[in-house]
mmCIF file of C-alpha atoms in Angstrom:
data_model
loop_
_atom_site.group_PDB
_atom_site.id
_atom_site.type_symbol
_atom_site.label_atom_id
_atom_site.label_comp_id
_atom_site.label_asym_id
_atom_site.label_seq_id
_atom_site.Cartn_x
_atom_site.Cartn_y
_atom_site.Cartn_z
ATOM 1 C CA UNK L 1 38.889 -24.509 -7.771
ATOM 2 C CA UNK L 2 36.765 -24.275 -10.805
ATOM 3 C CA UNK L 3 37.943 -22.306 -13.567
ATOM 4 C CA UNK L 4 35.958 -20.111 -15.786
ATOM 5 C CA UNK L 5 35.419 -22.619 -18.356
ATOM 6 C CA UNK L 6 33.770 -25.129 -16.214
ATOM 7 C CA UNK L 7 31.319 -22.245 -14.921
ATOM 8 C CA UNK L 8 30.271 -21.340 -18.625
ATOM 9 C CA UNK L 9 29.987 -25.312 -19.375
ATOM 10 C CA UNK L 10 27.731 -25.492 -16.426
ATOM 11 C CA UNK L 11 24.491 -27.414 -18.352
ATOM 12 C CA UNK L 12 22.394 -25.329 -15.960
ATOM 13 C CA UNK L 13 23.617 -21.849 -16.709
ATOM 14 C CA UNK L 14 23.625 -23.452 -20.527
ATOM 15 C CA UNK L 15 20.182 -24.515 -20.307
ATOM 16 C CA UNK L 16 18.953 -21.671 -18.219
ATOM 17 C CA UNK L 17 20.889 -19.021 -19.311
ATOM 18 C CA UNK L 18 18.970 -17.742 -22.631
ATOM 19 C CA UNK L 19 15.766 -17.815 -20.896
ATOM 20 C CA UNK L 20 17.705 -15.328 -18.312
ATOM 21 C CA UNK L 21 18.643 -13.278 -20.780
ATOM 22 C CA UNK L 22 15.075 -12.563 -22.157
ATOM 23 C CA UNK L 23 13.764 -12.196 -19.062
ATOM 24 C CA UNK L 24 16.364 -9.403 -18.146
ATOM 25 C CA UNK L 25 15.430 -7.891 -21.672
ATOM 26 C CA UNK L 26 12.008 -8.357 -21.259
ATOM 27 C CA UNK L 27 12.363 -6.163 -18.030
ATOM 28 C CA UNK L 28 13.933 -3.281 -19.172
ATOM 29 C CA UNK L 29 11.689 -2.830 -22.011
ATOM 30 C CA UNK L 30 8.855 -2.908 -19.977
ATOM 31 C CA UNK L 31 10.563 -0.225 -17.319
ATOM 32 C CA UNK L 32 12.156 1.790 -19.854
ATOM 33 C CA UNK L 33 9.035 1.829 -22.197
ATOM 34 C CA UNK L 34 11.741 1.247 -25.405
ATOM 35 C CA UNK L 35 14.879 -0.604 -25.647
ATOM 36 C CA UNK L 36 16.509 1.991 -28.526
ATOM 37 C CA UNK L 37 19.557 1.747 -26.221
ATOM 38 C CA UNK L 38 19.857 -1.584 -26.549
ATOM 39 C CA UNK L 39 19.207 -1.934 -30.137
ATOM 40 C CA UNK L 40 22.096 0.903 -31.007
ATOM 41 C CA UNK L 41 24.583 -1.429 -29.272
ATOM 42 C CA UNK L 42 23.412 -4.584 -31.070
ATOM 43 C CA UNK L 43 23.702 -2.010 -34.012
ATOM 44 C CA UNK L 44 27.016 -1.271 -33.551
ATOM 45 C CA UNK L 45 28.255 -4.761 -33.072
ATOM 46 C CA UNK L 46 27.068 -5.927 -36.238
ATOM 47 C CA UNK L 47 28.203 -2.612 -38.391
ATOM 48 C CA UNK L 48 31.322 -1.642 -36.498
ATOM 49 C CA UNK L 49 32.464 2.098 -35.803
ATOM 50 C CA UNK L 50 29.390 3.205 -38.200
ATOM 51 C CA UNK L 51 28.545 6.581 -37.095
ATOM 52 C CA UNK L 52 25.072 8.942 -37.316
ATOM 53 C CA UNK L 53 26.371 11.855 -39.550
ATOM 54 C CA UNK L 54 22.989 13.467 -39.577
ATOM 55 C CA UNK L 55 22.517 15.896 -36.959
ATOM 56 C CA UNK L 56 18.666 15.468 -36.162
ATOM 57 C CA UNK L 57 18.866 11.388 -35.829
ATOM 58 C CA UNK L 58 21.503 12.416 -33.359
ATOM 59 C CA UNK L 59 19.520 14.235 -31.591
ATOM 60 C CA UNK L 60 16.313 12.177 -31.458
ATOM 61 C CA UNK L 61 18.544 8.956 -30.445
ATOM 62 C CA UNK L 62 20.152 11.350 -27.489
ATOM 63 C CA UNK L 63 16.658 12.151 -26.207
ATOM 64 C CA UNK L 64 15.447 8.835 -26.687
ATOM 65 C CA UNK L 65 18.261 7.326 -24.674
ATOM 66 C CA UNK L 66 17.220 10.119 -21.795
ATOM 67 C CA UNK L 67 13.516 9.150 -21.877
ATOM 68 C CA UNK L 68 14.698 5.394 -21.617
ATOM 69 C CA UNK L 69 17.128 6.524 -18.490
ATOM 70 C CA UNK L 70 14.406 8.318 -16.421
ATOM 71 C CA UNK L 71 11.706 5.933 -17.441
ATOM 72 C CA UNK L 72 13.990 3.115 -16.248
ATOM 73 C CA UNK L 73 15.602 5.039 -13.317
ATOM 74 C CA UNK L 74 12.792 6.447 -11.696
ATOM 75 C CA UNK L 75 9.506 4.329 -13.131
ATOM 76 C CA UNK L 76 7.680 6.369 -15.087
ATOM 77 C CA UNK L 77 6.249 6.225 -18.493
ATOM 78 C CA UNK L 78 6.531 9.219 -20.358
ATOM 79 C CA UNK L 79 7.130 9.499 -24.114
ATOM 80 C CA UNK L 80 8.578 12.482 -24.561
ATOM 81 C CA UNK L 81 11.295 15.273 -23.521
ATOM 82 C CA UNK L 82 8.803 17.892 -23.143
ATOM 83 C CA UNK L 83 7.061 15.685 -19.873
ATOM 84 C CA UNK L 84 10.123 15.077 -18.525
ATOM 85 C CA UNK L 85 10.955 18.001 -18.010
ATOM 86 C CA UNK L 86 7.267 19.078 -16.956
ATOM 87 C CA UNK L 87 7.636 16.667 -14.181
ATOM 88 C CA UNK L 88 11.051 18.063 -13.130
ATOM 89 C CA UNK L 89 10.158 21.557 -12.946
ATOM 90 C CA UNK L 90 6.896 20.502 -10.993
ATOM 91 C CA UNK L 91 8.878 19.211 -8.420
ATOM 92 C CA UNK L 92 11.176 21.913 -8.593
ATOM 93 C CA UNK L 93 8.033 24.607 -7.669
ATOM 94 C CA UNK L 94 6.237 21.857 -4.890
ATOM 95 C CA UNK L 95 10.054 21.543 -3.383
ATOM 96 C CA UNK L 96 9.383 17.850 -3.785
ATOM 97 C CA UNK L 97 11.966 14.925 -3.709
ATOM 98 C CA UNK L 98 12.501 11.812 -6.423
ATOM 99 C CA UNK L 99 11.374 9.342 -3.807
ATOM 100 C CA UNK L 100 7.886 11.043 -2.943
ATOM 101 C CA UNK L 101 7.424 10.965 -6.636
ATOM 102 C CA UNK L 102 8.487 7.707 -7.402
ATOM 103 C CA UNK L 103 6.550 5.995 -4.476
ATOM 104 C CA UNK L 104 3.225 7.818 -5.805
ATOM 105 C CA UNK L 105 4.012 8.004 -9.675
ATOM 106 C CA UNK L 106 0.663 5.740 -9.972
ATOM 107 C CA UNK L 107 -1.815 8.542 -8.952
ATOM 108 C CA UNK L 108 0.099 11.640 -11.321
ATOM 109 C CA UNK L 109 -1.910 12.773 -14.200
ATOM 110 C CA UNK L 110 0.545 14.002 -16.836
ATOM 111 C CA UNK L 111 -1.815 16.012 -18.707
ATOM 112 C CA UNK L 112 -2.553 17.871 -15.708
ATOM 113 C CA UNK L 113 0.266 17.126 -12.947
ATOM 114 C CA UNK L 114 -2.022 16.626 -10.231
ATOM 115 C CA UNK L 115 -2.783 13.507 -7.946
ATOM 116 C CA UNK L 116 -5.918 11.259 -8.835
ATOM 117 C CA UNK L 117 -6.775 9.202 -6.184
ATOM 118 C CA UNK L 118 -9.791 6.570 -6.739
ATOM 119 C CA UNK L 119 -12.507 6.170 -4.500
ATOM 120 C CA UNK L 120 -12.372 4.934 -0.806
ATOM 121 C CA UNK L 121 -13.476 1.195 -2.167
ATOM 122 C CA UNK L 122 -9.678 0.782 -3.651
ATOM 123 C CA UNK L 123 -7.980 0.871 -0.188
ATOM 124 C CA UNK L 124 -10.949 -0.679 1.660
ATOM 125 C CA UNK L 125 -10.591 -3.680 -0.595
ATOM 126 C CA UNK L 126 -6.785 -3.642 -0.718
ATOM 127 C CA UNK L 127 -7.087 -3.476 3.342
ATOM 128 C CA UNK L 128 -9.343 -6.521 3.012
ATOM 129 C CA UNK L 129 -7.409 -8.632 0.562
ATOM 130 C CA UNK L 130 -4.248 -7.793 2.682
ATOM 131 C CA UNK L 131 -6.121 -9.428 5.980
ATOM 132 C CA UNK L 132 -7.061 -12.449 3.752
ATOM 133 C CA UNK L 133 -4.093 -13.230 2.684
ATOM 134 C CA UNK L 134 -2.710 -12.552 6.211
ATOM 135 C CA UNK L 135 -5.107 -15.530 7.491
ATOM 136 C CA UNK L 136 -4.055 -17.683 4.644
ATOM 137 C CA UNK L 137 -0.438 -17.627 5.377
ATOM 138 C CA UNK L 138 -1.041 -18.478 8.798
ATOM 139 C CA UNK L 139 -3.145 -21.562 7.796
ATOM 140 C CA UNK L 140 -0.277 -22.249 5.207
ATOM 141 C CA UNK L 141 2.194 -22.185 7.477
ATOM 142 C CA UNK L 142 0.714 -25.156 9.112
ATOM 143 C CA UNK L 143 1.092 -27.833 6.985
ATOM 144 C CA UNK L 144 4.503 -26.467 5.769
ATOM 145 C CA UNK L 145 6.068 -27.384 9.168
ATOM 146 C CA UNK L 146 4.032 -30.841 9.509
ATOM 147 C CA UNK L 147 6.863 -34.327 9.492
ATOM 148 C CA UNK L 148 3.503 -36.056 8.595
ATOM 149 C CA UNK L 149 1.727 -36.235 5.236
ATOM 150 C CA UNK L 150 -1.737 -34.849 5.061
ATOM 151 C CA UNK L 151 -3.934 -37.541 4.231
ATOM 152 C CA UNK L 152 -7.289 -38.404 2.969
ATOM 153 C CA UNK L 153 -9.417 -41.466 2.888
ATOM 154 C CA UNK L 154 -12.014 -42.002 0.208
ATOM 155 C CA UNK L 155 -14.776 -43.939 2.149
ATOM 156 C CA UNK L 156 -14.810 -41.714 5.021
ATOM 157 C CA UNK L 157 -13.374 -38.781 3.601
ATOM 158 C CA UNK L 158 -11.452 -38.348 7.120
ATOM 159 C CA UNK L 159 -7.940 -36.453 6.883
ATOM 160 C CA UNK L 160 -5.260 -38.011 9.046
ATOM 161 C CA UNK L 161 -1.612 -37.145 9.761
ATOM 162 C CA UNK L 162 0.354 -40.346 8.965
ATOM 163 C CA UNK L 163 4.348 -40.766 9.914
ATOM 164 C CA UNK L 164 6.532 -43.843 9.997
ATOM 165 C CA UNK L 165 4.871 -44.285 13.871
ATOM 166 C CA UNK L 166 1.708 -43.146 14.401
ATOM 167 C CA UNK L 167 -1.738 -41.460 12.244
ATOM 168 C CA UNK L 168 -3.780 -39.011 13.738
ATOM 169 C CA UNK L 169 -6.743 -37.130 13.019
ATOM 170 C CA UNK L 170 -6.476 -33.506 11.732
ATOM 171 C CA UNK L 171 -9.431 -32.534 12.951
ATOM 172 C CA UNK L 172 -10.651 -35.319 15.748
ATOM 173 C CA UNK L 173 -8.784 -36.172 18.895
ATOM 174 C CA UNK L 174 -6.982 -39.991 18.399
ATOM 175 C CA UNK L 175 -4.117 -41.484 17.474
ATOM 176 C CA UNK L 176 -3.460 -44.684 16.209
ATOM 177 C CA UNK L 177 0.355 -46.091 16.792
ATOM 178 C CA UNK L 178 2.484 -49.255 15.792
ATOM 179 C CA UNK L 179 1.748 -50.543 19.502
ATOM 180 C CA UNK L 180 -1.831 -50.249 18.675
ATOM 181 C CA UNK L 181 -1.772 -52.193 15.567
ATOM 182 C CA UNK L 182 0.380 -54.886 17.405
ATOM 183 C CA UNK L 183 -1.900 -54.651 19.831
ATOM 184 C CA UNK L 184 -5.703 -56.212 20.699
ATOM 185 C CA UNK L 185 -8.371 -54.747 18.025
ATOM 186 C CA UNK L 186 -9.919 -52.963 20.844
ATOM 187 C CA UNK L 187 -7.615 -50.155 20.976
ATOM 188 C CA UNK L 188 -8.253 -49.826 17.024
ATOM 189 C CA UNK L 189 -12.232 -49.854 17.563
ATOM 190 C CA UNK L 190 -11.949 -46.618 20.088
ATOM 191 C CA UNK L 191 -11.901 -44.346 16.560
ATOM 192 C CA UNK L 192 -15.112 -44.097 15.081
ATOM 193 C CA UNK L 193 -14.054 -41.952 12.626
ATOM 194 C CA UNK L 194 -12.100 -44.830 10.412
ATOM 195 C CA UNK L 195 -13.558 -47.615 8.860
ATOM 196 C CA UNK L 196 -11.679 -51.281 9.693
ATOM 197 C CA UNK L 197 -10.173 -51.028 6.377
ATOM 198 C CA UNK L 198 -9.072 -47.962 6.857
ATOM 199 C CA UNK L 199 -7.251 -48.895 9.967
ATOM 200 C CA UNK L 200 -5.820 -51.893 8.595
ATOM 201 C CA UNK L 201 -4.479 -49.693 5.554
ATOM 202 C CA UNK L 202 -2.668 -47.742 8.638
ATOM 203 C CA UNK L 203 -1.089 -50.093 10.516
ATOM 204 C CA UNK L 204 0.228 -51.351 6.971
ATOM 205 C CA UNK L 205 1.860 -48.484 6.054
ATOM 206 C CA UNK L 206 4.233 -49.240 9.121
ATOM 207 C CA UNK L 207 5.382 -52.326 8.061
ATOM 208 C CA UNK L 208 4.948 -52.201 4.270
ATOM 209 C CA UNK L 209 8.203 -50.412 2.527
ATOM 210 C CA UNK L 210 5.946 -48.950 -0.671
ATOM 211 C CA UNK L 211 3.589 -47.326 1.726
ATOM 212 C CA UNK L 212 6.510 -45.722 3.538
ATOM 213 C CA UNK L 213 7.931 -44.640 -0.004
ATOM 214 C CA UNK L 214 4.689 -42.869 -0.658
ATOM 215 C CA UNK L 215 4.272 -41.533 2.976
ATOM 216 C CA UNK L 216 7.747 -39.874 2.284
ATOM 217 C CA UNK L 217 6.961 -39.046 -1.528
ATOM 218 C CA UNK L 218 3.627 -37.319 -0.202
ATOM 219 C CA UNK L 219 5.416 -34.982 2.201
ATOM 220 C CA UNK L 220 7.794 -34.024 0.142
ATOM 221 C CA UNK L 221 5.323 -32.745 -2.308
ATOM 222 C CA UNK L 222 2.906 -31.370 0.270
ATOM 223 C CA UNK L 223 6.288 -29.168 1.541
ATOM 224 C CA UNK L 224 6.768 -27.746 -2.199
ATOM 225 C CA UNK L 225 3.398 -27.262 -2.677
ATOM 226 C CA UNK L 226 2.628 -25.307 0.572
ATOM 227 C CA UNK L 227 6.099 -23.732 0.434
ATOM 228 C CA UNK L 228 5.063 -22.475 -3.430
ATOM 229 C CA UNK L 229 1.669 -21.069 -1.824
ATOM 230 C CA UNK L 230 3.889 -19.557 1.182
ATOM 231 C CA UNK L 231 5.834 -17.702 -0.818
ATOM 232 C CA UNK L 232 3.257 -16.541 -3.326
ATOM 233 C CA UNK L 233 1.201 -15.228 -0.636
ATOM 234 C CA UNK L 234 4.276 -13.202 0.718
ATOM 235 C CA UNK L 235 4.689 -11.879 -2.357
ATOM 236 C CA UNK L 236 1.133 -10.661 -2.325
ATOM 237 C CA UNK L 237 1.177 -9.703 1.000
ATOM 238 C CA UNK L 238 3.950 -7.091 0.083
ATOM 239 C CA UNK L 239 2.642 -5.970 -3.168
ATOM 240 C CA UNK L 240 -0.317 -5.367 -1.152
ATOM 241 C CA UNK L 241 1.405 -3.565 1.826
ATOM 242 C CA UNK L 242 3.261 -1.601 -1.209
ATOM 243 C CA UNK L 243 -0.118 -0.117 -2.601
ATOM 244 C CA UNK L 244 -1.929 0.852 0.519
ATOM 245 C CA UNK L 245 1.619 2.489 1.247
ATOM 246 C CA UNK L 246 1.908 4.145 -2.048
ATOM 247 C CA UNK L 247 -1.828 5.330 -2.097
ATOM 248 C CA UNK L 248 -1.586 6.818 1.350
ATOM 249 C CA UNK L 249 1.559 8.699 0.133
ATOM 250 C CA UNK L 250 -0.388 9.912 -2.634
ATOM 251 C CA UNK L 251 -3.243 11.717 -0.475
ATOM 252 C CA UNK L 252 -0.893 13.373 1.933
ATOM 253 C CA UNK L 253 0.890 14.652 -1.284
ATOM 254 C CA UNK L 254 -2.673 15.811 -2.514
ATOM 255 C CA UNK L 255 -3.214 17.742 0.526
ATOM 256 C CA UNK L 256 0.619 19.409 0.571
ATOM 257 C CA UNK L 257 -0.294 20.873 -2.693
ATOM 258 C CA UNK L 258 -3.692 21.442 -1.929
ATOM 259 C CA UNK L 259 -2.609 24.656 0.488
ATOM 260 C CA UNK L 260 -2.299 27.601 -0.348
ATOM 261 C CA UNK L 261 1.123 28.110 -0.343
ATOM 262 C CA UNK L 262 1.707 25.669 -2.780
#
């Protein structure tokens, strides 16, 4: 069982672990807008029990600390006491809740506390970027679940599929297998698409132990690669998803408050 020790020696938590820390850091100042909070505690580490005596610091580090809270609680950016309560008591008289106003906190103007939506071309192009990236994670997806390594000769600049047993085209119809290569050449002459050296290079690779170590090499860099673009491109597909979501929240909002009886 390891003890705590052993988990703090750790060299990746040691090697990792600063970088960790700013990046925490580095997140709640750009949520919160400030980090006062943070430097009063860092504050009072290095000068003990050292108290504020004067009475209007005290206050201005109270109300800072609240900004930091609701800027870091609910998202939003203000800079002063005076807006945060403007927001509150706007939702107070629209009856509105935290997470209609957190979900649409983009498209509130401050100054005015109304909803400013942008023109149509902002959701027609997130709509369109969301369908791209939609077909690109399907084509993505493909060579992520390939056992061959995607392949590409520099004569005929023909991509194969190539495994310990067999290459095949990506795009053309044929296959070209160990029982081929020990085979007659006529089997090997059926695939226009290869030059002789090409084939020979193949039927190589099945026999050969450094062409099997870069076979194997090659797919395991084509998986991190494609599994890298996966992922980014779920990422993107929900950030995406997130924004046509938040915008469409943000015009049925506009039209609540556009009647009359709000």
């Amino acid at each position: 069982m390891a003890s705590l020790s052993s988990l703090l020696n750790n060299p990746i938590l040691v090697s990792t672990g600063p970088f960790i820390i700013i990046f925490l850091i580095a997140c709640i100042w750009f949520r919160a807008g400030t980090i006062v909070s943070l430097l009063e505690r860092v504050w009072r580490l290095a000068a003990g029990k050292a108290e504020i005596s004067d009475s209007k610091l005290i206050k201005l580090n109270k109300e800072l600390r609240d900004i930091e809270q609701f800027n870091f609680l609910y998202g939003f950016k203000i800079k002063s006491i005076g807006q945060m309560h403007q927001i509150i008591e706007w939702m107070e008289k629209h009856k509105l809740g935290f997470a209609d106003i957190r979900s649409t906190k983009k498209w509130i103007d401050m100054r005015t506390m109304t909803i400013q939506l942008p023109s149509e071309s902002y959701i027609k192009w997130r709509i369109a970027g969301f369908i791209f990236c939609a077909l690109l994670l399907m084509l993505t997806s493909f060579p992520l679940g390939l056992k061959s390594a995607l392949l590409q000769f520099k004569d005929s600049k023909t991509w194969i599929l190539l495994d310990k047993h067999k290459a095949e085209g990506l795009i053309s119809n044929w296959v070209l297998g160990v029982n081929q290569c020990d085979g007659s050449q006529e089997s090997k002459s059926l695939i226009p698409e290869l030059t002789k050296s090409e084939k020979e290079i193949i039927c190589q690779s099945f026999q050969d132990k450094e062409v099997t170590e870069y076979v194997e090499k090659t797919l395991h860099t084509q998986r991190l690669l494609f599994g890298f673009i996966f992922v980014a491109l779920v990422l993107s597909i929900m950030n995406i998803a997130m924004k046509i979501k938040s915008y469409e929240l943000a015009r049925k909002l506009q039209e609540t408050l556009a009647k009359p009886n709000n």
